[in-house]
Coordinates of C-alpha atoms and ligand atoms in Angstrom, one line a residue:
M1019 CA 116.6 123.2 78.3
I1020 CA 119.1 120.2 79.5
V1021 CA 122.1 120.2 77.4
I1022 CA 124.4 116.9 77.6
K1023 CA 128.1 117.9 76.2
G1024 CA 130.6 115.5 75.4
V1025 CA 129.6 112.9 77.7
S1026 CA 131.6 109.7 77.9
K1027 CA 131.2 106.1 80.3
T1028 CA 133.3 103.5 80.6
F1029 CA 132.4 100.1 82.4
N1030 CA 135.3 97.9 83.2
G1031 CA 137.2 98.9 80.4
S1032 CA 134.9 98.9 77.9
K1033 CA 133.9 102.2 76.3
I1034 CA 129.9 102.7 76.3
L1035 CA 128.8 106.5 75.8
E1036 CA 131.6 108.3 73.9
D1037 CA 131.4 112.2 73.5
L1038 CA 127.6 112.4 73.4
F1039 CA 126.1 115.5 72.9
F1040 CA 122.2 116.7 72.7
T1041 CA 119.8 118.9 74.0
L1042 CA 116.3 118.2 75.7
E1043 CA 113.8 120.9 74.9
T1044 CA 111.8 122.1 77.7
G1045 CA 108.1 120.8 77.2
R1046 CA 109.0 118.4 74.4
I1047 CA 109.3 114.5 74.0
T1048 CA 112.7 113.4 73.1
C1049 CA 113.2 109.5 72.2
I1050 CA 116.5 107.8 72.2
L1051 CA 116.3 105.1 69.4
G1052 CA 119.4 102.3 69.9
P1053 CA 120.3 99.2 69.6
S1054 CA 120.2 96.6 72.5
G1055 CA 123.3 97.4 74.5
S1056 CA 124.1 100.6 72.9
G1057 CA 123.9 102.7 76.4
K1058 CA 120.3 103.8 76.5
T1059 CA 119.2 102.8 80.0
T1060 CA 123.1 104.1 80.8
T1061 CA 122.0 107.6 79.6
L1062 CA 119.1 107.9 81.4
Q1063 CA 120.9 107.0 84.8
L1064 CA 123.5 109.6 84.1
L1065 CA 120.6 112.0 83.8
A1066 CA 118.8 110.8 87.1
G1067 CA 122.2 111.0 89.0
L1068 CA 122.6 107.1 89.5
L1069 CA 125.7 107.2 87.4
Q1070 CA 128.3 109.9 87.3
A1071 CA 129.7 110.3 83.7
D1072 CA 133.4 109.8 83.3
K1073 CA 133.9 112.9 80.9
G1074 CA 131.3 115.5 80.1
T1075 CA 128.7 117.9 81.6
I1076 CA 125.1 117.9 82.1
S1077 CA 123.4 120.8 82.8
G1078 CA 120.2 122.2 83.6
L1079 CA 119.0 119.8 85.9
Q1080 CA 119.9 121.3 89.2
G1081 CA 117.2 121.1 91.6
L1082 CA 114.6 119.7 88.6
P1083 CA 112.1 116.9 90.2
I1084 CA 112.4 114.1 87.9
S1085 CA 109.9 110.9 87.3
Y1086 CA 111.3 107.7 86.2
V1087 CA 109.6 104.8 84.5
F1088 CA 111.4 101.8 84.7
Q1089 CA 111.3 98.7 82.2
E1090 CA 109.4 96.8 84.9
P1091 CA 106.2 98.5 86.9
R1092 CA 108.1 98.3 90.4
L1093 CA 104.7 98.6 92.0
L1094 CA 104.1 98.1 96.0
P1095 CA 102.7 94.8 96.2
W1096 CA 100.9 95.4 99.4
E1097 CA 99.1 98.6 97.9
T1098 CA 96.0 99.0 95.9
V1099 CA 96.2 100.7 92.5
E1100 CA 94.9 103.8 94.5
G1101 CA 97.2 102.9 97.2
N1102 CA 100.2 102.9 94.8
M1103 CA 98.9 106.3 93.5
E1104 CA 98.5 107.7 97.2
F1105 CA 102.0 106.4 98.5
V1106 CA 104.0 108.5 95.7
L1107 CA 101.7 111.5 96.2
K1108 CA 101.3 111.8 100.0
N1109 CA 104.0 114.3 100.2
Q1110 CA 103.7 115.9 97.1
I1111 CA 100.2 117.0 96.8
A1112 CA 97.8 118.3 99.6
M1113 CA 94.2 117.3 99.8
P1114 CA 91.7 117.4 98.4
Q1115 CA 94.0 118.3 95.2
R1116 CA 95.7 114.9 95.8
Q1117 CA 92.6 113.0 95.3
K1118 CA 91.5 114.9 92.1
V1119 CA 94.9 114.5 90.5
I1120 CA 94.8 110.7 91.3
E1121 CA 91.1 110.1 89.7
C1122 CA 92.0 112.2 86.8
Y1123 CA 95.1 110.2 85.7
L1124 CA 93.5 106.7 86.7
E1125 CA 90.6 108.0 84.2
L1126 CA 93.0 108.8 81.6
M1127 CA 94.5 105.3 81.7
G1128 CA 91.4 103.2 82.0
L1129 CA 92.4 102.2 85.8
T1130 CA 89.3 103.6 87.5
A1131 CA 87.3 100.5 87.8
Y1132 CA 90.5 98.8 89.0
R1133 CA 91.6 101.3 92.0
N1134 CA 90.8 98.5 94.9
Y1135 CA 92.6 96.1 92.8
Y1136 CA 96.4 95.0 94.5
P1137 CA 99.2 94.3 91.7
H1138 CA 99.2 90.6 91.6
T1139 CA 95.7 90.7 90.3
L1140 CA 96.4 93.1 87.4
S1141 CA 97.7 92.2 83.9
G1142 CA 101.2 93.0 83.0
G1143 CA 99.8 95.6 80.6
M1144 CA 97.5 97.2 83.3
K1145 CA 100.5 97.2 85.6
Q1146 CA 102.8 99.1 83.6
R1147 CA 99.7 101.4 83.0
L1148 CA 99.9 102.0 86.5
A1149 CA 103.4 102.7 86.9
L1150 CA 103.3 105.3 83.7
C1151 CA 99.8 106.9 85.8
R1152 CA 102.0 107.2 88.9
A1153 CA 105.1 108.8 87.1
F1154 CA 102.9 111.0 85.3
A1155 CA 100.9 112.5 88.4
F1156 CA 104.2 112.9 90.8
P1157 CA 104.9 116.6 90.1
H1158 CA 107.9 116.5 88.0
Q1159 CA 109.5 118.8 85.2
L1160 CA 111.3 115.8 83.7
L1161 CA 110.1 112.5 83.1
L1162 CA 112.7 109.5 82.3
M1163 CA 111.0 106.5 80.7
D1164 CA 113.0 103.2 79.9
E1165 CA 111.3 101.4 77.2
P1166 CA 107.9 101.6 79.0
F1167 CA 105.9 99.5 76.3
K1168 CA 108.7 96.6 75.9
S1169 CA 106.4 93.8 77.0
L1170 CA 103.0 94.8 75.3
D1171 CA 101.7 93.5 72.1
T1172 CA 101.3 95.9 69.4
P1173 CA 97.6 96.8 69.5
L1174 CA 97.9 97.2 73.3
K1175 CA 101.1 99.4 72.6
I1176 CA 99.5 101.9 70.4
S1177 CA 96.5 102.6 72.6
L1178 CA 99.0 102.9 75.3
L1179 CA 101.0 105.5 73.1
Q1180 CA 98.1 107.5 72.6
E1181 CA 97.1 107.5 76.5
V1182 CA 100.5 108.7 77.1
A1183 CA 100.1 111.5 75.0
K1184 CA 97.0 112.6 76.5
M1185 CA 98.8 112.5 79.7
W1186 CA 101.7 114.7 78.5
H1187 CA 99.1 116.9 77.0
I1188 CA 98.0 117.9 80.7
N1189 CA 101.4 119.5 81.7
Q1190 CA 103.5 119.3 78.6
N1191 CA 106.8 118.7 81.0
T1192 CA 110.1 117.6 79.2
I1193 CA 110.3 113.7 78.5
L1194 CA 113.3 111.6 77.5
F1195 CA 112.2 107.9 76.7
V1196 CA 114.4 105.1 75.0
T1197 CA 113.2 102.6 73.1
H1198 CA 114.6 100.2 70.4
D1199 CA 111.1 100.1 68.4
I1200 CA 111.2 102.9 65.8
A1201 CA 107.1 103.0 65.6
E1202 CA 107.0 104.0 69.3
G1203 CA 109.5 106.9 68.5
L1204 CA 107.5 108.3 65.6
L1205 CA 104.2 108.1 67.4
L1206 CA 105.7 109.8 70.4
G1207 CA 108.9 111.7 69.9
H1208 CA 108.9 115.6 69.3
K1209 CA 112.9 114.8 68.4
L1210 CA 114.3 111.5 67.6
L1211 CA 118.0 110.6 68.5
V1212 CA 119.6 107.6 67.0
Y1213 CA 122.1 106.0 68.6
S1214 CA 125.3 104.5 66.7
N1215 CA 127.1 101.2 67.9
K1216 CA 129.6 101.2 70.8
P1217 CA 131.0 103.2 71.6
T1218 CA 128.0 105.0 71.1
S1219 CA 127.3 108.6 70.4
V1220 CA 124.1 110.4 68.4
Q1221 CA 124.7 109.5 64.5
R1222 CA 121.4 111.3 63.7
E1223 CA 119.1 113.4 64.9
F1224 CA 115.2 114.2 63.3
L1225 CA 112.8 116.9 64.4
L1226 CA 108.9 116.0 64.0
D1227 CA 106.5 118.8 64.2
D1228 CA 103.0 116.9 63.5
P1229 CA 101.1 117.3 66.8
L1230 CA 101.1 113.7 68.4
C1231 CA 97.5 113.1 67.9
Q1232 CA 97.6 113.1 64.2
R1233 CA 100.5 110.8 63.9
D1234 CA 100.1 108.0 61.0
L1235 CA 102.7 105.3 60.8
S1236 CA 101.3 104.6 57.3
S1237 CA 101.6 108.2 56.4
P1238 CA 104.4 108.9 53.4
T1239 CA 106.6 110.8 55.6
L1240 CA 106.6 108.3 58.8
T1241 CA 107.3 105.5 56.3
K1242 CA 110.2 107.3 54.4
L1243 CA 111.6 108.1 57.9
Y1244 CA 110.9 104.6 59.3
S1245 CA 113.0 103.4 56.7
E1246 CA 115.7 105.6 57.0
I1247 CA 116.1 105.3 60.8
T1248 CA 115.9 101.0 60.2
R1249 CA 118.7 101.6 57.7
L1250 CA 120.8 103.8 60.1
L1251 CA 120.1 101.0 62.9
K1252 CA 121.3 98.6 61.0
N1253 CA 125.1 100.1 60.1
Ligands
ATP1734 N1 126.6 99.3 86.3 C1 127.2 98.5 85.2 N2 128.8 97.8 85.3 C2 128.6 97.1 84.3 N3 128.4 97.2 83.2 C3 127.4 97.8 82.8 C4 126.8 98.4 83.9 N4 125.4 99.0 83.4 C5 125.5 98.7 81.9 N5 126.3 98.1 81.9 C6 126.8 97.6 80.3 O1 127.0 98.8 79.4 C7 126.3 98.6 78.4 C8 125.0 99.3 77.8 O2 124.0 98.9 78.7 P1 122.7 99.6 78.6 O3 121.7 98.8 79.4 O4 122.7 101.1 79.1 O5 122.4 99.3 77.3 P2 120.6 99.2 76.8 O6 121.1 100.4 75.2 O7 119.7 100.0 77.8 O8 120.3 98.1 76.4 P3 118.9 97.3 76.2 O9 118.2 97.8 75.0 O10 119.3 95.6 76.2 O11 118.3 97.5 77.6 C9 126.0 97.0 78.3 O12 127.1 96.1 77.6 C10 126.1 96.8 79.9 O13 126.4 94.9 79.7

């Protein structure tokens, strides 16, 4: 379990995060929902060790291999789809297992037919698929995802969310992902943390027990939760 205790962060005299408390349960998906500028990316950067907290502690991370999906795909333009996978895995997994892992994840994300394509020949959605594929295939125990579905239209987003759920099922690692889209959290999160406005703290936590594959946004439970979180984010 990863524990964030009393974490605060100020930039140039402006307090962004104040006294943040939450836990990431091992093998579960936690989602942070918050308004733009509330410090969601900052939280991920603190967990990734890219930023240091001014106050508070983050425990349970020591030596944990981390994978990170950024808002933009960050692919290597000179490598093919397969080459991008190979690049991050070559020092992590020996052959022939590496080839099996690459094939498994490309298949799950519908990218097998594009294995020899270069990033500039892929659509935005396909590039993001590849970035997700790469992050899931990289041996990790914590996966951080920063609005990975942001630039996608709704039908594409829903199908990608289902594919991400399938990838999570392979190893059931710990995931923290941030978004401002409540539907994403309801479909992919086991725990939802709703951020307040700045200076930001966690204003509410919700637990969702239904298996990811059974989530239905039009169900009475998720409809009610959607309204409740909308109200919290408006405050
Ligand atoms: N390195 C930095 N230096 C100064 N200010 C920063 C830095 N990083 C973030 N900020 C500020 O901290 C605040 C929170 O930024 P952050 O990117 O964490 O928010 P966010 O919730 O992820 O926003 P969005 O949903 O728009 O991506 C913003 O006001 C931003 O300008």
